[in-house]
Amino acid sequence: MIEVKGSWAHVLVHQTYGWLPNVYLEAIPAVFDEPVISEDEDELAEPVLSRYSLIEATHVTTATLNLRKGSGTGYPVLKVIDQGSKVRSMLQQGLWSQVQCGKLLGWVPSMYLQQVPSRPAKGGLIAVPNQRALTTIGLNARRGPGDHYSLVRILPADTAVVIVARQGAWRRIDRDGEEMWIPASQLRTVY
């Protein structure tokens, strides 16, 4: 969250700025809840984690870092993070990033974070944050990622589309509220 004006909050989510009612926001604690171990204390049992512990790592550290209470070297060190540790980037401010490391929330220099590649979901499908593109030629839009899928419609050259996912050499697009698949080689991204 960047700021609050009345009942609205100015936020940054995945490099996109916007506004939303602040009643839907909850402050993230500086220290996260401890995992709760099941009562039978079975070594193989999965621990039950807090909702904050379930946040997936987005970055890995490229050096041993001081996790600081604020965005600068003048702030106290909360913990030393080993090189190769997985963290979740929450916010970037100048040259510093606020990260979740285990149950702590603190700040590290952004230059020492390397983004973890997105893991393909089952079937290799990877979500794309709504990227605009134009078709380069007239082409067949299909129901799935491959020429063997049935035809949805024929898109003329220079048709504006929104890419919503990718799988291999194919892109799932949205056109007029309908999702379909076309080859990535036949798209030109629009900035």
Coordinates of N, CA, C and O in Angstrom, one line a residue:
M1 N 0.8 -1.2 0.0 CA 0.0 0.0 0.0 C 0.9 1.2 0.0 O 1.9 1.3 0.7
I2 N 0.5 2.2 -0.8 CA 1.3 3.4 -1.0 C 0.8 4.5 -0.1 O 1.5 5.2 0.6
E3 N -0.5 4.7 -0.2 CA -1.2 5.8 0.7 C -2.7 5.5 0.8 O -3.2 4.7 0.1
V4 N -3.3 6.1 1.8 CA -4.7 6.0 2.0 C -5.3 7.4 1.9 O -4.8 8.3 2.5
K5 N -6.4 7.5 1.1 CA -7.2 8.8 1.0 C -8.6 8.4 1.3 O -9.3 7.8 0.5
G6 N -9.1 8.9 2.4 CA -10.5 8.6 2.8 C -10.6 7.1 3.0 O -9.9 6.4 3.7
S7 N -11.5 6.5 2.3 CA -11.8 5.0 2.4 C -11.1 4.2 1.3 O -11.4 3.1 1.1
W8 N -10.2 4.9 0.5 CA -9.5 4.3 -0.6 C -8.0 4.1 -0.4 O -7.4 5.0 0.3
A9 N -7.4 3.1 -0.9 CA -6.0 2.9 -0.8 C -5.4 2.8 -2.1 O -5.9 2.2 -3.1
H10 N -4.2 3.5 -2.3 CA -3.4 3.5 -3.5 C -2.4 2.3 -3.3 O -1.7 2.3 -2.4
V11 N -2.5 1.3 -4.2 CA -1.7 0.1 -4.1 C -0.8 -0.1 -5.3 O -1.1 0.4 -6.4
L12 N 0.2 -1.0 -5.2 CA 1.0 -1.5 -6.3 C 1.0 -3.0 -6.2 O 1.3 -3.6 -5.2
V13 N 0.5 -3.6 -7.3 CA 0.3 -5.0 -7.4 C 1.0 -5.5 -8.7 O 0.5 -5.1 -9.7
H14 N 2.0 -6.3 -8.6 CA 2.7 -6.8 -9.8 C 3.0 -5.7 -10.8 O 2.7 -5.8 -11.9
Q15 N 3.6 -4.7 -10.3 CA 4.1 -3.5 -11.1 C 3.0 -2.7 -11.7 O 3.2 -2.0 -12.7
T16 N 1.7 -2.8 -11.2 CA 0.6 -2.1 -11.6 C 0.0 -1.3 -10.5 O -0.2 -1.8 -9.4
Y17 N -0.1 0.1 -10.7 CA -0.7 0.9 -9.6 C -2.2 1.0 -9.8 O -2.7 0.9 -10.9
G18 N -2.9 1.1 -8.7 CA -4.4 1.2 -8.7 C -4.9 1.6 -7.4 O -4.2 1.8 -6.4
W19 N -6.3 1.7 -7.3 CA -7.0 2.1 -6.1 C -8.0 1.0 -5.8 O -8.6 0.4 -6.7
L20 N -8.2 0.8 -4.5 CA -9.2 -0.1 -4.0 C -9.7 0.3 -2.6 O -9.0 0.9 -1.9
P21 N -10.9 -0.2 -2.2 CA -11.4 0.2 -0.9 C -10.5 -0.4 0.2 O -10.2 -1.6 0.1
N22 N -10.1 0.4 1.1 CA -9.1 -0.1 2.1 C -9.7 -1.1 3.1 O -9.0 -1.7 3.8
V23 N -11.0 -1.2 3.1 CA -11.6 -2.3 4.0 C -11.2 -3.7 3.5 O -11.4 -4.6 4.3
Y24 N -10.7 -3.8 2.3 CA -10.3 -5.1 1.8 C -8.9 -5.4 2.0 O -8.3 -6.4 1.6
L25 N -8.2 -4.5 2.7 CA -6.7 -4.7 3.0 C -6.5 -5.0 4.5 O -7.3 -4.6 5.3
E26 N -5.5 -5.8 4.7 CA -5.1 -6.2 6.1 C -3.6 -6.0 6.2 O -2.9 -6.4 5.3
A27 N -3.2 -5.4 7.2 CA -1.8 -5.1 7.4 C -1.1 -6.5 7.6 O -1.6 -7.4 8.3
I28 N 0.1 -6.6 6.9 CA 0.9 -7.8 7.1 C 1.8 -7.6 8.3 O 2.5 -6.6 8.4
P29 N 1.7 -8.5 9.3 CA 2.5 -8.3 10.5 C 4.0 -8.4 10.2 O 4.5 -9.0 9.3
A30 N 4.8 -7.7 11.1 CA 6.3 -7.7 10.9 C 6.8 -9.1 11.2 O 7.9 -9.5 10.6
V31 N 6.2 -9.9 12.1 CA 6.6 -11.2 12.4 C 5.4 -12.1 12.1 O 4.3 -11.8 12.6
F32 N 5.6 -13.2 11.4 CA 4.5 -14.1 11.0 C 4.3 -15.2 12.0 O 5.2 -15.5 12.8
D33 N 3.1 -15.7 12.1 CA 2.8 -16.8 13.0 C 3.7 -18.0 12.8 O 4.1 -18.3 11.8
E34 N 3.9 -18.7 14.0 CA 4.7 -19.9 13.9 C 3.9 -21.0 13.3 O 2.7 -21.1 13.5
P35 N 4.5 -22.0 12.7 CA 3.8 -23.2 12.2 C 3.2 -24.0 13.4 O 3.8 -24.0 14.5
V36 N 2.1 -24.5 13.2 CA 1.4 -25.4 14.2 C 1.6 -26.8 13.8 O 1.2 -27.2 12.8
I37 N 2.3 -27.6 14.7 CA 2.5 -29.0 14.4 C 1.3 -29.8 14.8 O 0.7 -29.5 15.9
S38 N 1.0 -30.8 14.1 CA -0.2 -31.7 14.4 C -0.1 -32.3 15.7 O 1.0 -32.6 16.2
E39 N -1.2 -32.6 16.4 CA -1.2 -33.2 17.7 C -0.5 -34.5 17.9 O 0.1 -34.8 18.9
D40 N -0.6 -35.4 16.9 CA 0.1 -36.7 17.0 C 1.6 -36.6 16.9 O 2.3 -37.6 17.1
E41 N 2.1 -35.5 16.6 CA 3.6 -35.2 16.5 C 4.3 -36.2 15.6 O 5.4 -36.6 15.8
D42 N 3.6 -36.7 14.6 CA 4.2 -37.6 13.6 C 5.2 -36.9 12.8 O 5.0 -35.8 12.3
E43 N 6.5 -37.4 12.7 CA 7.5 -36.7 12.0 C 7.2 -36.5 10.5 O 7.6 -35.6 9.9
L44 N 6.4 -37.4 10.0 CA 6.1 -37.3 8.5 C 4.8 -36.4 8.3 O 4.5 -36.1 7.2
A45 N 4.2 -36.0 9.3 CA 3.0 -35.2 9.2 C 3.3 -33.8 8.7 O 4.4 -33.2 9.0
E46 N 2.5 -33.2 7.8 CA 2.7 -31.9 7.3 C 2.3 -30.9 8.4 O 1.3 -31.0 9.0
P47 N 3.2 -29.9 8.6 CA 2.8 -28.8 9.6 C 1.7 -28.0 9.0 O 1.6 -27.8 7.8
V48 N 0.8 -27.5 9.9 CA -0.2 -26.5 9.5 C 0.4 -25.1 9.6 O 0.8 -24.7 10.7
L49 N 0.5 -24.4 8.5 CA 1.1 -23.1 8.5 C 0.1 -22.0 8.6 O -1.1 -22.1 8.3
S50 N 0.5 -20.8 9.0 CA -0.3 -19.6 9.0 C -0.6 -19.2 7.6 O 0.1 -19.6 6.7
R51 N -1.6 -18.4 7.4 CA -1.9 -18.0 6.0 C -0.8 -17.2 5.4 O -0.6 -17.1 4.2
Y52 N 0.1 -16.5 6.2 CA 1.2 -15.7 5.7 C 2.3 -16.7 5.3 O 3.1 -16.4 4.4
S53 N 2.5 -17.8 6.0 CA 3.5 -18.8 5.6 C 3.3 -19.5 4.3 O 4.2 -20.1 3.8
L54 N 2.1 -19.4 3.8 CA 1.7 -20.1 2.6 C 2.1 -19.3 1.3 O 1.9 -19.7 0.2
I55 N 2.6 -18.1 1.5 CA 3.0 -17.2 0.4 C 4.2 -17.8 -0.3 O 5.2 -18.1 0.3
E56 N 4.1 -18.0 -1.6 CA 5.2 -18.6 -2.4 C 6.3 -17.7 -2.6 O 6.1 -16.5 -2.9
A57 N 7.6 -18.2 -2.6 CA 8.7 -17.4 -2.9 C 8.8 -16.9 -4.3 O 8.4 -17.6 -5.2
T58 N 9.2 -15.6 -4.5 CA 9.3 -15.0 -5.8 C 10.7 -14.8 -6.2 O 11.0 -14.6 -7.4
H59 N 11.7 -14.7 -5.2 CA 13.0 -14.4 -5.5 C 14.0 -15.3 -4.7 O 13.6 -15.8 -3.7
V60 N 15.3 -15.3 -5.2 CA 16.3 -16.0 -4.4 C 17.4 -15.0 -4.2 O 17.7 -14.1 -5.1
T61 N 18.1 -15.0 -3.1 CA 19.2 -14.1 -2.8 C 20.4 -14.5 -3.5 O 20.8 -15.7 -3.5
T62 N 21.2 -13.5 -4.1 CA 22.4 -13.8 -4.8 C 23.7 -13.6 -3.9 O 24.8 -13.8 -4.4
A63 N 23.4 -13.2 -2.7 CA 24.5 -12.9 -1.7 C 24.0 -13.1 -0.3 O 22.8 -13.1 -0.1
T64 N 24.9 -13.1 0.7 CA 24.5 -13.1 2.1 C 24.0 -11.7 2.4 O 24.8 -10.7 2.1
L65 N 22.8 -11.5 2.9 CA 22.2 -10.2 3.1 C 21.8 -9.9 4.5 O 21.4 -10.8 5.2
N66 N 21.8 -8.7 4.9 CA 21.2 -8.2 6.1 C 19.7 -7.9 5.9 O 19.5 -7.0 5.0
L67 N 18.8 -8.6 6.5 CA 17.4 -8.2 6.4 C 17.2 -7.1 7.4 O 17.4 -7.3 8.6
R68 N 16.8 -5.9 7.0 CA 16.7 -4.7 7.8 C 15.3 -4.3 8.1 O 14.4 -4.6 7.3
K69 N 15.1 -3.6 9.2 CA 13.8 -3.1 9.6 C 13.2 -2.1 8.6 O 12.0 -1.9 8.6
G70 N 14.1 -1.4 7.9 CA 13.7 -0.3 7.0 C 14.5 -0.3 5.7 O 15.4 -1.1 5.6
S71 N 14.2 0.5 4.8 CA 14.8 0.5 3.5 C 16.1 1.4 3.5 O 16.1 2.5 2.9
G72 N 17.1 1.0 4.1 CA 18.4 1.7 4.2 C 19.3 1.0 5.2 O 18.9 0.3 6.1
T73 N 20.6 1.3 5.0 CA 21.6 0.7 5.9 C 21.6 1.3 7.3 O 22.2 0.7 8.2
G74 N 20.9 2.4 7.5 CA 20.8 2.9 8.9 C 19.8 2.2 9.8 O 19.7 2.5 11.0
Y75 N 19.0 1.3 9.2 CA 18.0 0.6 10.0 C 18.6 -0.7 10.6 O 19.6 -1.3 10.1
P76 N 18.1 -1.1 11.8 CA 18.7 -2.3 12.5 C 18.5 -3.6 11.6 O 17.5 -3.7 10.9
V77 N 19.4 -4.5 11.8 CA 19.4 -5.8 11.2 C 18.5 -6.7 11.9 O 18.6 -6.9 13.1
L78 N 17.5 -7.3 11.3 CA 16.6 -8.3 11.9 C 17.1 -9.7 11.8 O 16.9 -10.5 12.7
K79 N 17.9 -10.0 10.7 CA 18.4 -11.3 10.5 C 19.4 -11.3 9.4 O 19.3 -10.4 8.5
V80 N 20.3 -12.2 9.4 CA 21.2 -12.3 8.2 C 20.7 -13.5 7.4 O 20.4 -14.6 7.9
I81 N 20.5 -13.2 6.1 CA 19.9 -14.2 5.2 C 21.0 -14.8 4.3 O 21.8 -14.0 3.7
D82 N 21.1 -16.1 4.3 CA 22.2 -16.8 3.5 C 22.0 -16.6 2.0 O 20.8 -16.5 1.6
Q83 N 23.1 -16.6 1.3 CA 23.0 -16.6 -0.2 C 22.2 -17.9 -0.6 O 22.3 -18.9 -0.1
G84 N 21.3 -17.7 -1.6 CA 20.5 -18.8 -2.1 C 19.2 -19.0 -1.4 O 18.5 -19.9 -1.6
S85 N 18.9 -18.1 -0.4 CA 17.6 -18.2 0.3 C 16.5 -17.8 -0.5 O 16.6 -16.8 -1.3
K86 N 15.3 -18.4 -0.4 CA 14.1 -18.0 -1.1 C 13.3 -17.1 -0.3 O 13.1 -17.3 0.9
V87 N 12.9 -16.0 -0.9 CA 12.1 -14.9 -0.2 C 10.9 -14.6 -1.1 O 10.9 -14.9 -2.3
R88 N 10.0 -13.8 -0.6 CA 8.8 -13.3 -1.3 C 9.0 -11.8 -1.3 O 9.0 -11.2 -0.3
S89 N 9.1 -11.2 -2.5 CA 9.2 -9.8 -2.7 C 7.8 -9.2 -2.5 O 6.8 -9.6 -3.2
M90 N 7.6 -8.2 -1.6 CA 6.3 -7.7 -1.3 C 6.2 -6.3 -1.9 O 5.1 -5.9 -2.3
L91 N 7.3 -5.5 -1.9 CA 7.3 -4.1 -2.4 C 8.7 -3.7 -2.7 O 9.6 -4.1 -2.1
Q92 N 8.8 -2.8 -3.7 CA 10.1 -2.2 -4.1 C 10.0 -0.7 -3.9 O 9.0 -0.1 -4.3
Q93 N 11.0 -0.2 -3.3 CA 11.0 1.3 -3.0 C 12.5 1.7 -3.3 O 13.4 1.4 -2.5
G94 N 12.6 2.4 -4.4 CA 14.0 2.9 -4.8 C 14.9 1.7 -5.0 O 14.5 0.8 -5.8
L95 N 16.0 1.6 -4.4 CA 16.9 0.5 -4.6 C 16.7 -0.6 -3.6 O 17.5 -1.6 -3.5
W96 N 15.7 -0.6 -2.8 CA 15.4 -1.6 -1.8 C 14.1 -2.3 -2.0 O 13.2 -1.8 -2.6
S97 N 14.1 -3.6 -1.6 CA 12.8 -4.4 -1.7 C 12.4 -4.9 -0.3 O 13.3 -5.3 0.5
Q98 N 11.1 -4.8 0.0 CA 10.6 -5.4 1.2 C 10.3 -6.8 0.9 O 9.6 -7.1 -0.1
V99 N 10.8 -7.8 1.7 CA 10.6 -9.2 1.4 C 10.2 -9.9 2.7 O 10.4 -9.5 3.8
Q100 N 9.5 -11.0 2.4 CA 9.1 -12.0 3.5 C 10.2 -13.1 3.5 O 10.4 -13.7 2.4
C101 N 10.9 -13.3 4.6 CA 11.9 -14.3 4.7 C 11.5 -15.2 5.9 O 11.6 -14.7 7.1
G102 N 10.9 -16.4 5.7 CA 10.4 -17.2 6.8 C 9.2 -16.4 7.4 O 8.3 -16.1 6.7
K103 N 9.4 -16.2 8.7 CA 8.3 -15.5 9.4 C 8.6 -14.0 9.6 O 7.8 -13.3 10.3
L104 N 9.7 -13.5 9.0 CA 10.0 -12.1 9.2 C 9.7 -11.3 7.9 O 9.8 -11.8 6.8
L105 N 9.4 -10.0 8.1 CA 9.2 -9.1 7.0 C 10.2 -8.0 7.2 O 10.3 -7.3 8.2
G106 N 11.1 -7.7 6.1 CA 12.1 -6.7 6.2 C 12.6 -6.3 4.9 O 11.9 -6.6 3.9
W107 N 13.7 -5.5 4.8 CA 14.2 -4.9 3.6 C 15.6 -5.4 3.3 O 16.4 -5.5 4.1
V108 N 15.8 -5.5 2.0 CA 17.1 -5.9 1.4 C 17.4 -5.1 0.2 O 16.4 -4.7 -0.5
P109 N 18.7 -4.9 -0.2 CA 18.9 -4.2 -1.5 C 18.4 -5.1 -2.7 O 18.7 -6.3 -2.8
S110 N 17.6 -4.4 -3.6 CA 17.0 -5.1 -4.7 C 18.0 -5.8 -5.6 O 17.7 -6.8 -6.3
M111 N 19.2 -5.2 -5.7 CA 20.2 -5.7 -6.7 C 20.7 -7.1 -6.4 O 21.3 -7.8 -7.2
Y112 N 20.4 -7.6 -5.1 CA 20.9 -8.9 -4.7 C 19.7 -9.9 -4.7 O 19.8 -11.0 -4.1
L113 N 18.7 -9.6 -5.5 CA 17.5 -10.5 -5.6 C 17.4 -11.0 -7.1 O 17.5 -10.1 -8.0
Q114 N 17.3 -12.3 -7.3 CA 17.1 -12.8 -8.6 C 15.7 -13.5 -8.6 O 15.3 -14.3 -7.8
Q115 N 14.9 -13.1 -9.6 CA 13.5 -13.6 -9.7 C 13.5 -15.1 -10.0 O 14.3 -15.6 -10.8
V116 N 12.7 -15.8 -9.2 CA 12.5 -17.3 -9.4 C 11.6 -17.5 -10.7 O 10.6 -16.8 -10.7
P117 N 12.0 -18.3 -11.6 CA 11.2 -18.5 -12.8 C 9.8 -19.1 -12.4 O 9.7 -19.8 -11.5
S118 N 8.8 -18.6 -13.1 CA 7.4 -19.2 -12.8 C 7.4 -20.7 -13.1 O 8.0 -21.1 -14.1
R119 N 6.8 -21.4 -12.2 CA 6.7 -22.8 -12.4 C 5.5 -23.1 -13.3 O 4.4 -22.6 -13.0
P120 N 5.7 -23.9 -14.4 CA 4.5 -24.2 -15.2 C 3.5 -25.0 -14.4 O 3.9 -25.8 -13.6
A121 N 2.3 -24.6 -14.6 CA 1.2 -25.4 -13.9 C 1.1 -26.7 -14.7 O 1.8 -27.0 -15.6
K122 N 0.2 -27.6 -14.2 CA 0.0 -28.9 -14.8 C -0.3 -28.7 -16.3 O -1.0 -27.9 -16.7
G123 N 0.5 -29.4 -17.1 CA 0.3 -29.3 -18.6 C 1.2 -28.2 -19.1 O 1.1 -28.0 -20.3
G124 N 2.0 -27.5 -18.3 CA 2.9 -26.5 -18.9 C 2.3 -25.2 -19.1 O 2.9 -24.3 -19.7
L125 N 1.1 -24.9 -18.6 CA 0.4 -23.6 -18.8 C 1.0 -22.6 -17.8 O 1.1 -22.9 -16.6
I126 N 1.4 -21.4 -18.3 CA 1.9 -20.4 -17.5 C 1.1 -19.1 -17.7 O 0.9 -18.7 -18.9
A127 N 0.6 -18.5 -16.7 CA -0.2 -17.3 -16.8 C 0.7 -16.2 -17.2 O 1.8 -16.1 -16.8
V128 N 0.1 -15.3 -18.0 CA 0.7 -14.1 -18.5 C -0.1 -12.9 -18.0 O -1.3 -12.9 -18.1
P129 N 0.5 -11.8 -17.4 CA -0.2 -10.7 -17.0 C -0.7 -9.8 -18.1 O -0.2 -8.8 -18.5
N130 N -1.9 -10.2 -18.7 CA -2.6 -9.5 -19.7 C -1.7 -8.6 -20.6 O -1.7 -7.4 -20.5
Q131 N -1.1 -9.2 -21.6 CA -0.2 -8.5 -22.5 C -0.9 -8.3 -23.8 O -1.5 -9.2 -24.4
R132 N -0.9 -7.1 -24.3 CA -1.6 -6.7 -25.6 C -0.7 -7.1 -26.8 O 0.5 -6.9 -26.7
A133 N -1.3 -7.6 -27.8 CA -0.6 -7.9 -29.0 C -1.5 -7.8 -30.3 O -2.7 -7.6 -30.2
L134 N -0.8 -7.8 -31.4 CA -1.5 -7.8 -32.7 C -1.1 -9.0 -33.5 O 0.0 -9.5 -33.4
T135 N -2.1 -9.6 -34.2 CA -1.8 -10.7 -35.1 C -1.0 -10.2 -36.3 O -1.2 -9.1 -36.8
T136 N 0.0 -11.0 -36.8 CA 0.8 -10.5 -37.9 C 0.3 -10.9 -39.2 O 0.6 -10.3 -40.3
I137 N -0.5 -12.0 -39.3 CA -1.2 -12.5 -40.5 C -2.6 -13.0 -40.1 O -2.9 -13.1 -39.0
G138 N -3.4 -13.3 -41.2 CA -4.7 -13.9 -40.9 C -4.4 -15.3 -40.4 O -3.5 -16.0 -41.0
L139 N -5.0 -15.7 -39.3 CA -4.7 -17.1 -38.8 C -5.9 -17.7 -38.1 O -6.8 -17.1 -37.8
N140 N -5.8 -19.0 -38.0 CA -6.8 -19.8 -37.3 C -6.6 -19.8 -35.8 O -5.6 -20.2 -35.3
A141 N -7.7 -19.4 -35.1 CA -7.6 -19.4 -33.6 C -8.3 -20.7 -33.2 O -9.4 -21.1 -33.7
R142 N -7.7 -21.5 -32.3 CA -8.1 -22.8 -32.0 C -8.6 -22.9 -30.5 O -8.3 -22.1 -29.7
R143 N -9.2 -24.0 -30.2 CA -9.8 -24.3 -28.8 C -8.7 -24.7 -27.9 O -8.9 -24.7 -26.7
G144 N -7.5 -25.1 -28.3 CA -6.4 -25.6 -27.5 C -5.1 -25.2 -28.1 O -5.0 -24.8 -29.3
P145 N -4.0 -25.5 -27.4 CA -2.6 -25.2 -27.9 C -2.1 -26.2 -28.9 O -1.3 -27.0 -28.6
G146 N -2.6 -26.2 -30.1 CA -2.1 -27.1 -31.2 C -3.0 -27.1 -32.4 O -4.2 -26.7 -32.3
D147 N -2.4 -27.5 -33.5 CA -3.2 -27.5 -34.8 C -4.3 -28.5 -34.8 O -5.2 -28.5 -35.6
H148 N -4.2 -29.5 -34.0 CA -5.2 -30.6 -33.9 C -6.5 -30.2 -33.2 O -7.5 -30.9 -33.3
Y149 N -6.5 -29.0 -32.5 CA -7.7 -28.6 -31.9 C -8.6 -27.9 -32.9 O -8.2 -27.4 -33.9
S150 N -9.9 -28.0 -32.6 CA -10.9 -27.4 -33.5 C -10.8 -25.9 -33.6 O -10.3 -25.2 -32.7
L151 N -11.3 -25.4 -34.7 CA -11.2 -24.0 -35.1 C -12.3 -23.2 -34.3 O -13.5 -23.6 -34.3
V152 N -11.9 -22.1 -33.7 CA -12.9 -21.2 -33.0 C -13.3 -20.1 -34.0 O -14.5 -19.9 -34.2
R153 N -12.3 -19.5 -34.6 CA -12.6 -18.5 -35.7 C -11.3 -18.1 -36.4 O -10.2 -18.5 -35.9
I154 N -11.4 -17.4 -37.5 CA -10.3 -16.9 -38.2 C -10.1 -15.4 -37.9 O -11.0 -14.6 -38.0
L155 N -8.9 -15.1 -37.5 CA -8.6 -13.7 -37.1 C -7.8 -13.1 -38.2 O -6.8 -13.6 -38.7
P156 N -8.2 -11.9 -38.7 CA -7.5 -11.2 -39.8 C -6.2 -10.7 -39.2 O -6.0 -10.5 -38.0
A157 N -5.3 -10.3 -40.1 CA -4.0 -9.6 -39.7 C -4.3 -8.4 -39.0 O -5.3 -7.7 -39.3
D158 N -3.4 -8.0 -38.1 CA -3.6 -6.8 -37.3 C -4.8 -6.7 -36.4 O -5.3 -5.7 -36.0
T159 N -5.2 -7.9 -35.9 CA -6.3 -8.0 -34.9 C -5.7 -7.8 -33.6 O -4.7 -8.5 -33.2
A160 N -6.3 -6.9 -32.8 CA -5.8 -6.7 -31.4 C -6.3 -7.8 -30.5 O -7.5 -8.1 -30.5
V161 N -5.4 -8.4 -29.7 CA -5.8 -9.4 -28.8 C -5.1 -9.2 -27.4 O -4.1 -8.4 -27.4
V162 N -5.5 -9.9 -26.4 CA -4.8 -9.8 -25.1 C -4.3 -11.2 -24.8 O -5.1 -12.2 -24.7
I163 N -3.0 -11.4 -24.6 CA -2.4 -12.7 -24.2 C -2.7 -12.9 -22.7 O -2.3 -12.0 -21.9
V164 N -3.3 -14.0 -22.3 CA -3.5 -14.3 -20.9 C -2.7 -15.5 -20.4 O -2.6 -15.7 -19.2
A165 N -2.2 -16.4 -21.3 CA -1.4 -17.5 -20.8 C -0.5 -18.0 -22.0 O -0.8 -17.7 -23.1
R166 N 0.5 -18.8 -21.6 CA 1.3 -19.4 -22.7 C 1.6 -20.9 -22.4 O 1.6 -21.3 -21.2
Q167 N 1.8 -21.6 -23.4 CA 2.1 -23.0 -23.2 C 2.9 -23.4 -24.5 O 2.4 -23.4 -25.6
G168 N 4.2 -23.6 -24.2 CA 5.1 -23.9 -25.4 C 5.1 -22.8 -26.4 O 5.3 -21.6 -26.0
A169 N 4.9 -23.1 -27.7 CA 4.9 -22.2 -28.7 C 3.5 -21.5 -29.0 O 3.3 -20.8 -30.0
W170 N 2.6 -21.8 -28.1 CA 1.2 -21.3 -28.2 C 0.9 -20.3 -27.2 O 1.4 -20.3 -26.1
R171 N 0.0 -19.3 -27.5 CA -0.5 -18.3 -26.6 C -2.0 -18.4 -26.5 O -2.7 -18.4 -27.5
R172 N -2.5 -18.4 -25.2 CA -4.0 -18.3 -25.0 C -4.3 -16.8 -25.0 O -3.7 -16.0 -24.3
I173 N -5.3 -16.4 -25.9 CA -5.6 -15.0 -26.0 C -7.1 -14.8 -25.7 O -7.9 -15.8 -25.6
D174 N -7.4 -13.6 -25.4 CA -8.8 -13.2 -25.2 C -9.1 -12.2 -26.3 O -8.4 -11.2 -26.5
R175 N -10.2 -12.5 -26.9 CA -10.7 -11.6 -28.0 C -12.2 -11.5 -27.8 O -12.9 -12.5 -27.9
D176 N -12.7 -10.3 -27.5 CA -14.1 -10.0 -27.3 C -14.7 -10.9 -26.2 O -15.8 -11.5 -26.3
G177 N -13.9 -11.2 -25.1 CA -14.4 -12.0 -24.0 C -14.4 -13.5 -24.3 O -14.8 -14.3 -23.5
E178 N -13.8 -13.9 -25.4 CA -13.7 -15.4 -25.8 C -12.2 -15.8 -25.8 O -11.4 -15.1 -26.4
E179 N -11.9 -16.9 -25.1 CA -10.5 -17.3 -25.1 C -10.3 -18.4 -26.2 O -11.1 -19.2 -26.4
M180 N -9.1 -18.3 -26.8 CA -8.7 -19.2 -27.9 C -7.2 -19.2 -27.9 O -6.5 -18.4 -27.2
W181 N -6.6 -20.1 -28.7 CA -5.2 -20.3 -28.8 C -4.7 -20.0 -30.2 O -5.3 -20.4 -31.2
I182 N -3.5 -19.3 -30.3 CA -2.9 -19.0 -31.6 C -1.3 -19.2 -31.4 O -0.8 -19.1 -30.3
P183 N -0.6 -19.4 -32.5 CA 0.9 -19.6 -32.3 C 1.5 -18.2 -32.0 O 1.2 -17.2 -32.5
A184 N 2.5 -18.3 -31.0 CA 3.2 -17.1 -30.6 C 3.9 -16.5 -31.7 O 4.1 -15.2 -31.7
S185 N 4.4 -17.2 -32.7 CA 5.2 -16.7 -33.8 C 4.3 -15.8 -34.7 O 4.9 -15.0 -35.5
Q186 N 3.0 -15.8 -34.5 CA 2.1 -15.0 -35.3 C 1.6 -13.7 -34.6 O 0.6 -13.2 -34.9
L187 N 2.3 -13.4 -33.5 CA 1.9 -12.2 -32.7 C 3.0 -11.2 -32.6 O 4.2 -11.6 -32.5
R188 N 2.6 -10.0 -32.5 CA 3.6 -8.8 -32.3 C 3.1 -8.1 -31.1 O 2.0 -7.6 -31.1
T189 N 3.9 -8.1 -30.0 CA 3.4 -7.4 -28.8 C 3.4 -5.9 -29.0 O 4.1 -5.3 -29.7
V190 N 2.4 -5.3 -28.3 CA 2.2 -3.9 -28.3 C 2.6 -3.3 -27.0 O 2.1 -3.8 -26.0
Y191 N 3.4 -2.2 -27.0 CA 3.8 -1.6 -25.7 C 3.0 -0.4 -25.4 O 2.5 0.3 -26.2

